[in-house]
């Protein structure tokens, strides 16, 4: 699913590993989400949104065409 | 950005460390099995192998951090699904096909064929039982 996690990470200066540690998953999982190869669970999506202080729909765009 | 701090138990380094310990225990058990078999100490070898496997299971069960995240679980589920699909085709096509060929006198099937088919039947039965169980619970 299309998302703007890379942009938000760039804003906060976090690495994939930092974000992965913050939400309790592996760096590979964050990488897969950013590359739109893995859709996170609802729980992880909430955690990511909470981490960036936004809503899930601000972070993910389900209407965008998947790669 | 939230101000949450990362508990030590969710840090990747902690997860990696416990994963390494778990795999090292299993690896040591396997190595011990080979060494013991080479020394004709079969019972000891199997005991050490089981101890390694048990150690791995205990680390996975009691480590303060989840060793696998949701993507790992998804990957395993997809791999299991694909594996079941492959063997379902082998069983569905192979069992009746083999029996028909043997009954027709075209081939003589070895005992291993029947062993394999019964094994696939047992795996399919267990799979079906779990499907029903989770369907009931979900």
Short mmCIF file of C-alpha atoms in Angstrom, two decimals, chain B residues 62-135:
data_model
loop_
_atom_site.label_atom_id
_atom_site.label_comp_id
_atom_site.label_asym_id
_atom_site.label_seq_id
_atom_site.Cartn_x
_atom_site.Cartn_y
_atom_site.Cartn_z
CA UNK B 62 10.81 -17.39 27.35
CA UNK B 63 12.99 -14.73 25.71
CA UNK B 64 11.97 -11.24 26.84
CA UNK B 65 11.51 -10.18 23.23
CA UNK B 66 9.41 -11.51 20.37
CA UNK B 67 11.91 -13.18 18.07
CA UNK B 68 9.66 -12.88 15.04
CA UNK B 69 7.53 -9.96 13.98
CA UNK B 70 4.28 -9.90 12.02
CA UNK B 71 5.99 -9.96 8.62
CA UNK B 72 7.89 -13.11 9.61
CA UNK B 73 4.57 -14.67 10.61
CA UNK B 74 2.98 -13.64 7.30
CA UNK B 75 5.90 -15.09 5.34
CA UNK B 76 5.64 -18.37 7.24
CA UNK B 77 1.89 -18.53 6.68
CA UNK B 78 2.27 -17.95 2.95
CA UNK B 79 5.06 -20.53 2.73
CA UNK B 80 2.92 -23.05 4.63
CA UNK B 81 -0.01 -22.35 2.32
CA UNK B 82 2.14 -22.87 -0.77
CA UNK B 83 3.62 -26.06 0.66
CA UNK B 84 0.17 -27.44 1.44
CA UNK B 85 -1.00 -26.57 -2.08
CA UNK B 86 1.94 -28.39 -3.67
CA UNK B 87 1.42 -31.55 -1.62
CA UNK B 88 -2.35 -31.39 -2.03
CA UNK B 89 -1.86 -31.65 -5.79
CA UNK B 90 0.65 -34.46 -5.33
CA UNK B 91 -1.79 -36.34 -3.10
CA UNK B 92 -4.99 -35.65 -5.08
CA UNK B 93 -3.42 -36.56 -8.41
CA UNK B 94 -0.82 -39.07 -7.23
CA UNK B 95 -2.88 -41.37 -5.01
CA UNK B 96 -5.63 -42.30 -7.47
CA UNK B 97 -3.25 -42.10 -10.43
CA UNK B 98 -0.82 -44.52 -8.84
CA UNK B 99 -3.54 -46.95 -7.82
CA UNK B 100 -5.08 -46.96 -11.29
CA UNK B 101 -1.71 -47.55 -12.93
CA UNK B 102 -0.99 -50.43 -10.57
CA UNK B 103 -4.43 -51.99 -10.99
CA UNK B 104 -3.99 -51.74 -14.74
CA UNK B 105 -0.75 -53.66 -14.46
CA UNK B 106 1.22 -50.84 -16.03
CA UNK B 107 3.49 -50.32 -13.02
CA UNK B 108 4.24 -52.05 -9.76
CA UNK B 109 4.31 -49.45 -7.03
CA UNK B 110 6.89 -49.81 -4.26
CA UNK B 111 5.84 -49.75 -0.63
CA UNK B 112 7.33 -46.27 -0.31
CA UNK B 113 4.57 -44.96 -2.57
CA UNK B 114 1.88 -46.11 -0.15
CA UNK B 115 3.88 -44.79 2.78
CA UNK B 116 4.16 -41.40 1.13
CA UNK B 117 0.45 -41.31 0.27
CA UNK B 118 -0.59 -42.28 3.80
CA UNK B 119 1.73 -39.60 5.16
CA UNK B 120 0.17 -37.01 2.86
CA UNK B 121 -3.27 -38.22 3.91
CA UNK B 122 -2.32 -37.80 7.57
CA UNK B 123 -0.91 -34.30 6.97
CA UNK B 124 -4.06 -33.33 5.05
CA UNK B 125 -6.25 -34.69 7.84
CA UNK B 126 -4.37 -32.74 10.50
CA UNK B 127 -4.50 -29.62 8.33
CA UNK B 128 -8.24 -30.04 7.86
CA UNK B 129 -8.73 -30.52 11.60
CA UNK B 130 -6.87 -27.27 12.31
CA UNK B 131 -8.88 -25.44 9.65
CA UNK B 132 -12.10 -26.56 11.36
CA UNK B 133 -10.69 -25.66 14.77
CA UNK B 134 -9.73 -22.13 13.75
CA UNK B 135 -12.94 -21.69 11.78
#
